[in-house]
mmCIF file of C-alpha atoms and ligand atoms in Angstrom:
data_model
loop_
_atom_site.group_PDB
_atom_site.id
_atom_site.type_symbol
_atom_site.label_atom_id
_atom_site.label_comp_id
_atom_site.label_asym_id
_atom_site.label_seq_id
_atom_site.Cartn_x
_atom_site.Cartn_y
_atom_site.Cartn_z
ATOM 1 C CA UNK A 1 121.682 97.028 96.458
ATOM 2 C CA UNK A 2 118.663 94.935 95.542
ATOM 3 C CA UNK A 3 120.699 91.885 94.574
ATOM 4 C CA UNK A 4 124.216 91.131 93.311
ATOM 5 C CA UNK A 5 124.874 93.632 90.451
ATOM 6 C CA UNK A 6 121.352 95.085 90.689
ATOM 7 C CA UNK A 7 120.978 98.478 92.370
ATOM 8 C CA UNK A 8 118.121 100.788 93.246
ATOM 9 C CA UNK A 9 118.971 104.254 91.908
ATOM 10 C CA UNK A 10 115.479 105.752 92.054
ATOM 11 C CA UNK A 11 113.995 108.453 94.200
ATOM 12 C CA UNK A 12 111.370 108.708 96.928
ATOM 13 C CA UNK A 13 108.969 111.620 96.727
ATOM 14 C CA UNK A 14 107.808 111.604 100.334
ATOM 15 C CA UNK A 15 105.717 114.753 100.238
ATOM 16 C CA UNK A 16 104.141 114.713 96.781
ATOM 17 C CA UNK A 17 100.484 115.398 97.580
ATOM 18 C CA UNK A 18 98.791 114.606 94.271
ATOM 19 C CA UNK A 19 99.355 112.822 90.956
ATOM 20 C CA UNK A 20 97.930 113.959 87.620
ATOM 21 C CA UNK A 21 96.472 116.849 89.667
ATOM 22 C CA UNK A 22 93.718 114.354 90.502
ATOM 23 C CA UNK A 23 94.844 111.446 92.673
ATOM 24 C CA UNK A 24 95.757 112.054 96.309
ATOM 25 C CA UNK A 25 98.993 110.436 97.466
ATOM 26 C CA UNK A 26 98.520 109.818 101.214
ATOM 27 C CA UNK A 27 101.807 107.857 101.353
ATOM 28 C CA UNK A 28 103.748 109.904 98.784
ATOM 29 C CA UNK A 29 105.292 107.956 95.925
ATOM 30 C CA UNK A 30 108.586 106.819 94.491
ATOM 31 C CA UNK A 31 110.081 106.681 90.998
ATOM 32 C CA UNK A 32 112.006 103.423 90.889
ATOM 33 C CA UNK A 33 114.991 103.227 88.619
ATOM 34 C CA UNK A 34 117.381 100.259 88.664
ATOM 35 C CA UNK A 35 120.912 99.775 87.478
ATOM 36 C CA UNK A 36 122.050 96.363 86.227
ATOM 37 C CA UNK A 37 125.743 95.856 85.899
ATOM 38 C CA UNK A 38 126.721 93.085 83.471
ATOM 39 C CA UNK A 39 130.238 91.785 82.769
ATOM 40 C CA UNK A 40 130.308 93.748 79.477
ATOM 41 C CA UNK A 41 127.431 96.234 79.466
ATOM 42 C CA UNK A 42 125.495 98.313 81.967
ATOM 43 C CA UNK A 43 121.774 99.000 81.734
ATOM 44 C CA UNK A 44 119.559 101.504 83.502
ATOM 45 C CA UNK A 45 115.927 100.446 83.842
ATOM 46 C CA UNK A 46 113.714 103.540 83.516
ATOM 47 C CA UNK A 47 114.597 106.931 84.971
ATOM 48 C CA UNK A 48 112.740 109.159 87.446
ATOM 49 C CA UNK A 49 110.404 112.144 87.415
ATOM 50 C CA UNK A 50 112.310 115.180 86.112
ATOM 51 C CA UNK A 51 111.875 116.979 89.442
ATOM 52 C CA UNK A 52 114.132 114.272 90.937
ATOM 53 C CA UNK A 53 116.721 113.919 88.198
ATOM 54 C CA UNK A 54 119.453 115.322 90.465
ATOM 55 C CA UNK A 55 118.834 112.397 92.847
ATOM 56 C CA UNK A 56 119.136 109.835 90.060
ATOM 57 C CA UNK A 57 122.386 111.406 88.827
ATOM 58 C CA UNK A 58 123.718 111.567 92.386
ATOM 59 C CA UNK A 59 122.861 107.889 92.945
ATOM 60 C CA UNK A 60 124.811 107.010 89.794
ATOM 61 C CA UNK A 61 127.733 109.061 91.141
ATOM 62 C CA UNK A 62 127.596 107.278 94.481
ATOM 63 C CA UNK A 63 127.897 103.956 92.635
ATOM 64 C CA UNK A 64 130.710 105.448 90.558
ATOM 65 C CA UNK A 65 128.941 104.554 87.312
ATOM 66 C CA UNK A 66 131.310 105.623 84.546
ATOM 67 C CA UNK A 67 129.372 104.162 81.674
ATOM 68 C CA UNK A 68 125.759 103.347 80.800
ATOM 69 C CA UNK A 69 125.217 101.462 77.551
ATOM 70 C CA UNK A 70 121.472 101.010 77.598
ATOM 71 C CA UNK A 71 118.612 102.993 79.104
ATOM 72 C CA UNK A 72 115.604 100.703 79.014
ATOM 73 C CA UNK A 73 112.387 102.740 78.680
ATOM 74 C CA UNK A 74 109.482 100.550 79.734
ATOM 75 C CA UNK A 75 107.006 103.423 79.554
ATOM 76 C CA UNK A 76 106.999 106.914 78.048
ATOM 77 C CA UNK A 77 105.140 108.757 80.819
ATOM 78 C CA UNK A 78 107.358 111.469 82.248
ATOM 79 C CA UNK A 79 107.451 110.228 85.851
ATOM 80 C CA UNK A 80 109.678 107.416 84.474
ATOM 81 C CA UNK A 81 111.074 108.859 81.292
ATOM 82 C CA UNK A 82 111.465 112.521 82.223
ATOM 83 C CA UNK A 83 115.098 112.237 83.342
ATOM 84 C CA UNK A 84 116.234 110.183 80.324
ATOM 85 C CA UNK A 85 117.507 113.329 78.520
ATOM 86 C CA UNK A 86 119.713 114.155 81.538
ATOM 87 C CA UNK A 87 121.122 110.599 81.569
ATOM 88 C CA UNK A 88 121.736 110.761 77.808
ATOM 89 C CA UNK A 89 123.607 113.997 78.285
ATOM 90 C CA UNK A 90 125.735 112.561 81.099
ATOM 91 C CA UNK A 91 126.428 109.299 79.188
ATOM 92 C CA UNK A 92 126.755 110.274 75.499
ATOM 93 C CA UNK A 93 127.235 106.697 74.278
ATOM 94 C CA UNK A 94 124.017 105.417 75.923
ATOM 95 C CA UNK A 95 121.128 104.201 73.757
ATOM 96 C CA UNK A 96 117.459 104.306 74.716
ATOM 97 C CA UNK A 97 116.206 100.741 74.269
ATOM 98 C CA UNK A 98 112.483 100.503 73.764
ATOM 99 C CA UNK A 99 109.657 99.508 71.427
ATOM 100 C CA UNK A 100 108.548 101.470 68.366
ATOM 101 C CA UNK A 101 105.435 102.967 70.036
ATOM 102 C CA UNK A 102 107.391 104.106 73.072
ATOM 103 C CA UNK A 103 110.091 105.634 70.886
ATOM 104 C CA UNK A 104 107.496 107.691 69.041
ATOM 105 C CA UNK A 105 105.993 108.934 72.332
ATOM 106 C CA UNK A 106 109.422 109.731 73.780
ATOM 107 C CA UNK A 107 110.272 111.818 70.720
ATOM 108 C CA UNK A 108 106.965 113.693 71.094
ATOM 109 C CA UNK A 109 107.199 114.174 74.853
ATOM 110 C CA UNK A 110 110.915 114.685 75.415
ATOM 111 C CA UNK A 111 112.335 115.619 72.038
ATOM 112 C CA UNK A 112 114.954 112.863 72.153
ATOM 113 C CA UNK A 113 116.964 112.587 68.957
ATOM 114 C CA UNK A 114 116.039 109.651 66.702
ATOM 115 C CA UNK A 115 119.636 108.362 66.566
ATOM 116 C CA UNK A 116 119.730 107.725 70.330
ATOM 117 C CA UNK A 117 117.241 104.827 70.076
ATOM 118 C CA UNK A 118 117.617 101.070 69.732
ATOM 119 C CA UNK A 119 114.303 99.394 68.863
ATOM 120 C CA UNK A 120 113.389 95.982 70.246
ATOM 121 C CA UNK A 121 110.418 93.650 69.701
ATOM 122 C CA UNK A 122 108.446 91.408 72.015
ATOM 123 C CA UNK A 123 110.620 88.572 73.416
ATOM 124 C CA UNK A 124 113.858 90.006 71.984
ATOM 125 C CA UNK A 125 116.900 89.606 74.185
ATOM 126 C CA UNK A 126 119.847 91.873 74.861
ATOM 127 C CA UNK A 127 123.108 90.618 76.324
ATOM 128 C CA UNK A 128 124.975 92.474 79.058
ATOM 129 C CA UNK A 129 127.713 89.812 78.977
ATOM 130 C CA UNK A 130 126.986 87.497 81.871
ATOM 131 C CA UNK A 131 123.376 88.707 82.066
ATOM 132 C CA UNK A 132 120.499 88.726 79.594
ATOM 133 C CA UNK A 133 117.569 91.088 79.338
ATOM 134 C CA UNK A 134 114.392 89.800 77.716
ATOM 135 C CA UNK A 135 111.721 92.269 76.630
ATOM 136 C CA UNK A 136 108.172 91.293 77.491
ATOM 137 C CA UNK A 137 105.471 93.458 75.954
ATOM 138 C CA UNK A 138 102.737 94.184 78.483
ATOM 139 C CA UNK A 139 100.647 96.775 76.609
ATOM 140 C CA UNK A 140 97.947 98.964 78.151
ATOM 141 C CA UNK A 141 99.167 99.021 81.726
ATOM 142 C CA UNK A 142 98.157 101.843 81.429
ATOM 143 C CA UNK A 143 99.412 103.295 78.118
ATOM 144 C CA UNK A 144 99.610 101.507 74.762
ATOM 145 C CA UNK A 145 103.417 101.208 74.703
ATOM 146 C CA UNK A 146 104.025 99.771 78.191
ATOM 147 C CA UNK A 147 106.398 96.840 78.466
ATOM 148 C CA UNK A 148 108.377 94.936 81.081
ATOM 149 C CA UNK A 149 111.929 93.655 81.075
ATOM 150 C CA UNK A 150 113.080 90.341 82.483
ATOM 151 C CA UNK A 151 116.547 89.710 83.839
ATOM 152 C CA UNK A 152 116.692 86.087 82.761
ATOM 153 C CA UNK A 153 119.497 84.720 84.965
ATOM 154 C CA UNK A 154 117.960 86.148 88.150
ATOM 155 C CA UNK A 155 114.302 85.781 87.103
ATOM 156 C CA UNK A 156 113.716 89.423 88.070
ATOM 157 C CA UNK A 157 110.859 91.188 86.273
ATOM 158 C CA UNK A 158 110.935 94.987 85.987
ATOM 159 C CA UNK A 159 107.375 96.095 85.311
ATOM 160 C CA UNK A 160 107.291 99.901 85.601
ATOM 161 C CA UNK A 161 103.698 101.011 86.421
ATOM 162 C CA UNK A 162 102.357 97.428 86.311
ATOM 163 C CA UNK A 163 102.090 96.182 89.960
ATOM 164 C CA UNK A 164 103.165 99.643 91.170
ATOM 165 C CA UNK A 165 101.968 101.443 94.275
ATOM 166 C CA UNK A 166 102.186 105.051 95.343
ATOM 167 C CA UNK A 167 104.186 104.449 98.505
ATOM 168 C CA UNK A 168 107.365 106.211 99.556
ATOM 169 C CA UNK A 169 109.277 103.941 101.899
ATOM 170 C CA UNK A 170 112.915 103.579 102.856
ATOM 171 C CA UNK A 171 112.403 99.800 102.815
ATOM 172 C CA UNK A 172 112.798 98.655 99.218
ATOM 173 C CA UNK A 173 111.015 95.388 99.949
ATOM 174 C CA UNK A 174 108.236 97.188 101.784
ATOM 175 C CA UNK A 175 107.136 97.590 105.387
ATOM 176 C CA UNK A 176 106.356 94.429 107.375
ATOM 177 C CA UNK A 177 102.678 95.383 107.462
ATOM 178 C CA UNK A 178 101.280 93.497 104.442
ATOM 179 C CA UNK A 179 97.977 95.375 104.758
ATOM 180 C CA UNK A 180 99.755 98.661 104.024
ATOM 181 C CA UNK A 181 101.402 97.182 100.947
ATOM 182 C CA UNK A 182 98.161 95.563 99.777
ATOM 183 C CA UNK A 183 96.130 98.737 100.182
ATOM 184 C CA UNK A 184 98.755 100.868 98.460
ATOM 185 C CA UNK A 185 98.773 98.502 95.494
ATOM 186 C CA UNK A 186 94.975 98.309 95.430
ATOM 187 C CA UNK A 187 94.612 102.079 95.431
ATOM 188 C CA UNK A 188 97.107 102.293 92.576
ATOM 189 C CA UNK A 189 95.268 99.592 90.618
ATOM 190 C CA UNK A 190 91.911 101.285 91.252
ATOM 191 C CA UNK A 191 93.022 104.727 90.164
ATOM 192 C CA UNK A 192 95.274 103.855 87.250
ATOM 193 C CA UNK A 193 94.924 100.290 86.035
ATOM 194 C CA UNK A 194 91.238 99.440 86.504
ATOM 195 C CA UNK A 195 90.075 100.813 83.127
ATOM 196 C CA UNK A 196 92.449 98.318 81.476
ATOM 197 C CA UNK A 197 91.302 95.254 83.424
ATOM 198 C CA UNK A 198 90.808 93.114 80.309
ATOM 199 C CA UNK A 199 94.299 93.901 78.977
ATOM 200 C CA UNK A 200 95.778 93.115 82.362
ATOM 201 C CA UNK A 201 94.169 89.666 82.275
ATOM 202 C CA UNK A 202 96.340 88.821 79.239
ATOM 203 C CA UNK A 203 99.452 90.394 80.737
ATOM 204 C CA UNK A 204 99.093 88.522 84.028
ATOM 205 C CA UNK A 205 99.163 85.273 82.064
ATOM 206 C CA UNK A 206 102.495 86.298 80.511
ATOM 207 C CA UNK A 207 103.887 87.180 83.931
ATOM 208 C CA UNK A 208 102.801 83.860 85.439
ATOM 209 C CA UNK A 209 104.418 81.934 82.588
ATOM 210 C CA UNK A 210 107.735 83.629 83.419
ATOM 211 C CA UNK A 211 107.359 82.613 87.074
ATOM 212 C CA UNK A 212 109.568 85.508 88.289
ATOM 213 C CA UNK A 213 111.470 85.295 91.549
ATOM 214 C CA UNK A 214 111.023 89.026 92.110
ATOM 215 C CA UNK A 215 108.786 91.794 90.689
ATOM 216 C CA UNK A 216 110.375 95.243 90.616
ATOM 217 C CA UNK A 217 107.823 97.951 89.722
ATOM 218 C CA UNK A 218 108.445 101.596 88.862
ATOM 219 C CA UNK A 219 106.583 102.872 91.941
ATOM 220 C CA UNK A 220 106.478 101.633 95.522
ATOM 221 C CA UNK A 221 107.812 98.380 96.911
ATOM 222 C CA UNK A 222 109.703 95.505 95.286
ATOM 223 C CA UNK A 223 107.965 92.138 95.663
ATOM 224 C CA UNK A 224 110.228 89.317 96.828
ATOM 225 C CA UNK A 225 107.145 87.162 96.896
ATOM 226 C CA UNK A 226 105.561 87.926 93.500
ATOM 227 C CA UNK A 227 102.630 85.601 94.151
ATOM 228 C CA UNK A 228 101.359 88.082 96.772
ATOM 229 C CA UNK A 229 100.784 90.812 94.194
ATOM 230 C CA UNK A 230 99.882 88.444 91.333
ATOM 231 C CA UNK A 231 97.110 86.886 93.443
ATOM 232 C CA UNK A 232 95.858 90.330 94.501
ATOM 233 C CA UNK A 233 95.705 91.428 90.858
ATOM 234 C CA UNK A 234 93.946 88.207 89.854
ATOM 235 C CA UNK A 235 91.171 88.962 92.327
ATOM 236 C CA UNK A 236 90.842 92.594 91.230
ATOM 237 C CA UNK A 237 90.773 91.831 87.496
ATOM 238 C CA UNK A 238 88.461 88.832 87.773
ATOM 239 C CA UNK A 239 84.775 89.227 86.929
ATOM 240 C CA UNK A 240 83.838 88.353 90.524
ATOM 241 C CA UNK A 241 82.219 91.060 92.636
ATOM 242 C CA UNK A 242 81.633 91.301 96.377
ATOM 243 C CA UNK A 243 78.333 91.572 98.241
ATOM 244 C CA UNK A 244 78.819 95.291 98.667
ATOM 245 C CA UNK A 245 76.821 98.413 97.781
ATOM 246 C CA UNK A 246 78.628 101.743 97.603
ATOM 247 C CA UNK A 247 76.432 104.748 98.178
ATOM 248 C CA UNK A 248 78.104 107.845 96.784
ATOM 249 C CA UNK A 249 76.174 110.828 98.071
ATOM 250 C CA UNK A 250 76.018 114.484 98.831
ATOM 251 C CA UNK A 251 73.315 116.286 100.781
ATOM 252 C CA UNK A 252 72.651 120.002 101.223
ATOM 253 C CA UNK A 253 69.794 120.229 103.734
ATOM 254 C CA UNK A 254 69.617 116.648 104.997
ATOM 255 C CA UNK A 255 66.806 115.024 102.967
ATOM 256 C CA UNK A 256 69.097 113.053 100.666
ATOM 257 C CA UNK A 257 71.180 112.021 103.681
ATOM 258 C CA UNK A 258 68.043 110.682 105.387
ATOM 259 C CA UNK A 259 67.418 108.508 102.340
ATOM 260 C CA UNK A 260 71.042 107.334 102.340
ATOM 261 C CA UNK A 261 70.988 106.450 106.040
ATOM 262 C CA UNK A 262 67.728 104.590 105.604
ATOM 263 C CA UNK A 263 69.050 102.719 102.565
ATOM 264 C CA UNK A 264 72.275 101.776 104.400
ATOM 265 C CA UNK A 265 70.306 100.332 107.311
ATOM 266 C CA UNK A 266 67.888 98.542 104.988
ATOM 267 C CA UNK A 267 70.795 97.013 103.048
ATOM 268 C CA UNK A 268 72.509 95.853 106.237
ATOM 269 C CA UNK A 269 69.231 94.294 107.327
ATOM 270 C CA UNK A 270 69.107 92.471 103.988
ATOM 271 C CA UNK A 271 72.653 91.160 104.501
ATOM 272 C CA UNK A 272 74.339 93.513 102.013
ATOM 273 C CA UNK A 273 77.519 95.308 103.080
ATOM 274 C CA UNK A 274 76.714 99.036 102.692
ATOM 275 C CA UNK A 275 79.417 101.681 102.352
ATOM 276 C CA UNK A 276 78.149 105.284 102.165
ATOM 277 C CA UNK A 277 80.630 107.957 101.034
ATOM 278 C CA UNK A 278 79.777 111.614 101.523
ATOM 279 C CA UNK A 279 81.710 113.056 98.590
ATOM 280 C CA UNK A 280 81.834 116.467 100.222
ATOM 281 C CA UNK A 281 84.398 114.919 102.607
ATOM 282 C CA UNK A 282 85.571 111.623 101.086
ATOM 283 C CA UNK A 283 88.735 110.736 99.281
ATOM 284 C CA UNK A 284 88.285 109.827 95.615
ATOM 285 C CA UNK A 285 91.021 107.228 96.082
ATOM 286 C CA UNK A 286 89.024 105.378 98.733
ATOM 287 C CA UNK A 287 85.902 105.438 96.576
ATOM 288 C CA UNK A 288 87.960 104.092 93.653
ATOM 289 C CA UNK A 289 89.315 101.300 95.872
ATOM 290 C CA UNK A 290 85.814 100.230 96.859
ATOM 291 C CA UNK A 291 84.697 100.372 93.235
ATOM 292 C CA UNK A 292 87.199 97.578 92.487
ATOM 293 C CA UNK A 293 84.988 94.874 94.001
ATOM 294 C CA UNK A 294 81.532 96.320 94.785
ATOM 295 C CA UNK A 295 78.583 94.638 93.066
ATOM 296 C CA UNK A 296 76.384 97.742 93.316
ATOM 297 C CA UNK A 297 76.866 101.483 93.243
ATOM 298 C CA UNK A 298 74.189 104.025 94.153
ATOM 299 C CA UNK A 299 74.460 107.736 93.395
ATOM 300 C CA UNK A 300 72.446 109.951 95.739
ATOM 301 C CA UNK A 301 72.023 113.658 95.114
ATOM 302 C CA UNK A 302 69.763 116.600 95.821
ATOM 303 C CA UNK A 303 68.907 119.098 93.076
ATOM 304 C CA UNK A 304 70.746 122.401 92.888
ATOM 305 C CA UNK A 305 70.968 124.918 90.065
ATOM 306 C CA UNK A 306 68.090 123.040 88.418
ATOM 307 C CA UNK A 307 70.082 119.802 88.153
ATOM 308 C CA UNK A 308 71.754 117.109 90.253
ATOM 309 C CA UNK A 309 74.710 118.272 92.295
ATOM 310 C CA UNK A 310 77.819 118.929 90.136
ATOM 311 C CA UNK A 311 79.998 116.958 92.586
ATOM 312 C CA UNK A 312 77.884 113.864 91.949
ATOM 313 C CA UNK A 313 78.291 114.343 88.202
ATOM 314 C CA UNK A 314 82.063 114.626 88.644
ATOM 315 C CA UNK A 315 82.177 111.417 90.677
ATOM 316 C CA UNK A 316 79.909 109.580 88.214
ATOM 317 C CA UNK A 317 82.191 110.752 85.396
ATOM 318 C CA UNK A 318 85.223 109.436 87.257
ATOM 319 C CA UNK A 319 83.548 106.103 88.092
ATOM 320 C CA UNK A 320 82.608 105.777 84.437
ATOM 321 C CA UNK A 321 86.196 106.472 83.345
ATOM 322 C CA UNK A 322 87.535 103.881 85.808
ATOM 323 C CA UNK A 323 85.240 101.212 84.289
ATOM 324 C CA UNK A 324 84.780 99.070 87.407
ATOM 325 C CA UNK A 325 83.180 95.636 87.099
ATOM 326 C CA UNK A 326 80.151 96.821 89.117
ATOM 327 C CA UNK A 327 77.010 95.016 87.976
ATOM 328 C CA UNK A 328 74.135 97.105 89.357
ATOM 329 C CA UNK A 329 73.534 100.833 89.796
ATOM 330 C CA UNK A 330 70.876 103.088 91.223
ATOM 331 C CA UNK A 331 70.051 106.774 91.540
ATOM 332 C CA UNK A 332 68.217 108.311 94.480
ATOM 333 C CA UNK A 333 67.718 111.796 95.896
ATOM 334 C CA UNK A 334 65.458 114.633 96.859
ATOM 335 C CA UNK A 335 64.342 117.806 95.097
ATOM 336 C CA UNK A 336 62.598 120.955 96.315
ATOM 337 C CA UNK A 337 60.892 122.697 93.433
ATOM 338 C CA UNK A 338 62.035 120.672 90.456
ATOM 339 C CA UNK A 339 64.923 120.175 88.103
ATOM 340 C CA UNK A 340 66.292 117.626 85.727
ATOM 341 C CA UNK A 341 69.363 115.521 86.069
ATOM 342 C CA UNK A 342 68.719 111.816 86.520
ATOM 343 C CA UNK A 343 69.441 111.440 82.793
ATOM 344 C CA UNK A 344 72.604 113.422 83.326
ATOM 345 C CA UNK A 345 73.893 110.816 85.815
ATOM 346 C CA UNK A 346 72.796 107.964 83.540
ATOM 347 C CA UNK A 347 74.571 109.563 80.589
ATOM 348 C CA UNK A 348 77.758 109.579 82.600
ATOM 349 C CA UNK A 349 77.638 105.828 83.243
ATOM 350 C CA UNK A 350 77.731 104.604 79.647
ATOM 351 C CA UNK A 351 81.006 102.662 80.059
ATOM 352 C CA UNK A 352 79.561 100.534 82.835
ATOM 353 C CA UNK A 353 77.784 97.288 82.026
ATOM 354 C CA UNK A 354 75.280 97.814 84.808
ATOM 355 C CA UNK A 355 71.645 96.960 85.283
ATOM 356 C CA UNK A 356 70.023 100.171 86.502
ATOM 357 C CA UNK A 357 67.354 100.097 89.220
ATOM 358 C CA UNK A 358 64.332 102.378 88.883
ATOM 359 C CA UNK A 359 65.473 105.794 90.269
ATOM 360 C CA UNK A 360 63.906 106.915 93.543
ATOM 361 C CA UNK A 361 63.495 110.705 93.493
ATOM 362 C CA UNK A 362 61.292 112.265 96.137
ATOM 363 C CA UNK A 363 59.993 115.768 96.842
ATOM 364 C CA UNK A 364 61.410 117.417 99.967
ATOM 365 C CA UNK A 365 61.846 115.604 103.248
ATOM 366 C CA UNK A 366 61.256 111.850 102.968
ATOM 367 C CA UNK A 367 57.852 110.599 104.080
ATOM 368 C CA UNK A 368 56.755 107.058 105.038
ATOM 369 C CA UNK A 369 55.857 106.205 101.422
ATOM 370 C CA UNK A 370 59.344 107.342 100.338
ATOM 371 C CA UNK A 371 61.038 105.158 102.933
ATOM 372 C CA UNK A 372 58.914 102.303 101.622
ATOM 373 C CA UNK A 373 60.441 102.882 98.148
ATOM 374 C CA UNK A 374 63.932 102.786 99.678
ATOM 375 C CA UNK A 375 63.122 99.550 101.499
ATOM 376 C CA UNK A 376 61.978 98.122 98.160
ATOM 377 C CA UNK A 377 65.223 99.268 96.509
ATOM 378 C CA UNK A 378 67.289 97.556 99.236
ATOM 379 C CA UNK A 379 65.274 94.388 98.661
ATOM 380 C CA UNK A 380 65.870 94.568 94.897
ATOM 381 C CA UNK A 381 69.625 95.002 95.476
ATOM 382 C CA UNK A 382 69.708 92.028 97.849
ATOM 383 C CA UNK A 383 67.703 89.915 95.363
ATOM 384 C CA UNK A 384 70.152 90.744 92.589
ATOM 385 C CA UNK A 385 73.093 89.867 94.829
ATOM 386 C CA UNK A 386 71.398 86.542 95.592
ATOM 387 C CA UNK A 387 70.767 85.951 91.895
ATOM 388 C CA UNK A 388 74.479 86.200 91.097
ATOM 389 C CA UNK A 389 75.397 84.068 94.085
ATOM 390 C CA UNK A 390 77.183 86.573 96.338
ATOM 391 C CA UNK A 391 74.497 86.682 99.036
ATOM 392 C CA UNK A 392 73.254 83.482 100.641
HETATM 393 FE FE1 FEO B 401 104.087 105.952 86.655
HETATM 394 FE FE2 FEO B 401 102.240 105.880 83.812
HETATM 395 O O1 FEO B 401 103.538 106.511 84.962
#
């Protein structure tokens, strides 16, 4: 029970290791589905990943749910929609209530029959008797059809992926440790929502106007204090960056690492927070989290197979796809006998509105004149951070 007549019927996936075969899930995840029981009608808000449909159906049995009138589909992605066909089969009179775009995706993805849908528009309401659902379109978090639903009388906002976090916890309202909740939500934002930062800015405004008493996402914890997550999102989606330089590197024989270590020290000396990540060992999720706020990102790579290291290209590609608000970028590294590739990194950063520093590529083991170039780069980074007012 989340509140009077509002029940959690979702599923925790404690041991799911990865999402989209890309994103690590160090805390597992959950697929949150909610049942709202009105005096006349009953609504299910989203379903669960198909691998957990038996848990959803069992939860409905436990609550002795004889009838579901409406299945609200806030989002067509299968981790929320994938068990809708099973619910439709169990409750033959139920209608899938969603927007036109979501309906079209659900037909494509799940082959749901056209006559099982009820189409709603932005701000439409649906009565459950003593309770009212209001549909609030919140597109592009992170698909085009995404929406939220507002339980008017209780001021509860069901947001699906929006404000979600990949955390499996037996505490619906989250563990006491706010840092855990914050970091889970930040990782989720970084990996899934960040490319849609501008759309989220508009959606946050809509959410604030509603002034919800509770935010109930489709993954992770329910927020009894919505301002906590709204304020966190406002920081992440703002144009403000932190005085931080990420150095994403890989090194084969140590020369590139020497440059990275020297640059980190030089940045610290200049008052810039440096965060090197050796991508041979680092988690992409942690890099994504740091990309949320960092003012500068540096890619550091040796040459191999006559080009920069493929792992650096992969990470640059991912950073480019995540579209962080990073303002400055640089490329450094070491080569032995030659090769091309600086352009290859640059070509993978086209989505970023960054000012690029002059690349520093050196031959072999770094020499005093090479370290001098790195010192100069650190100084340029610090100067830029001063220019935009994040370094005193
Ligand atoms: Fe949690 Fe976009 O699905």
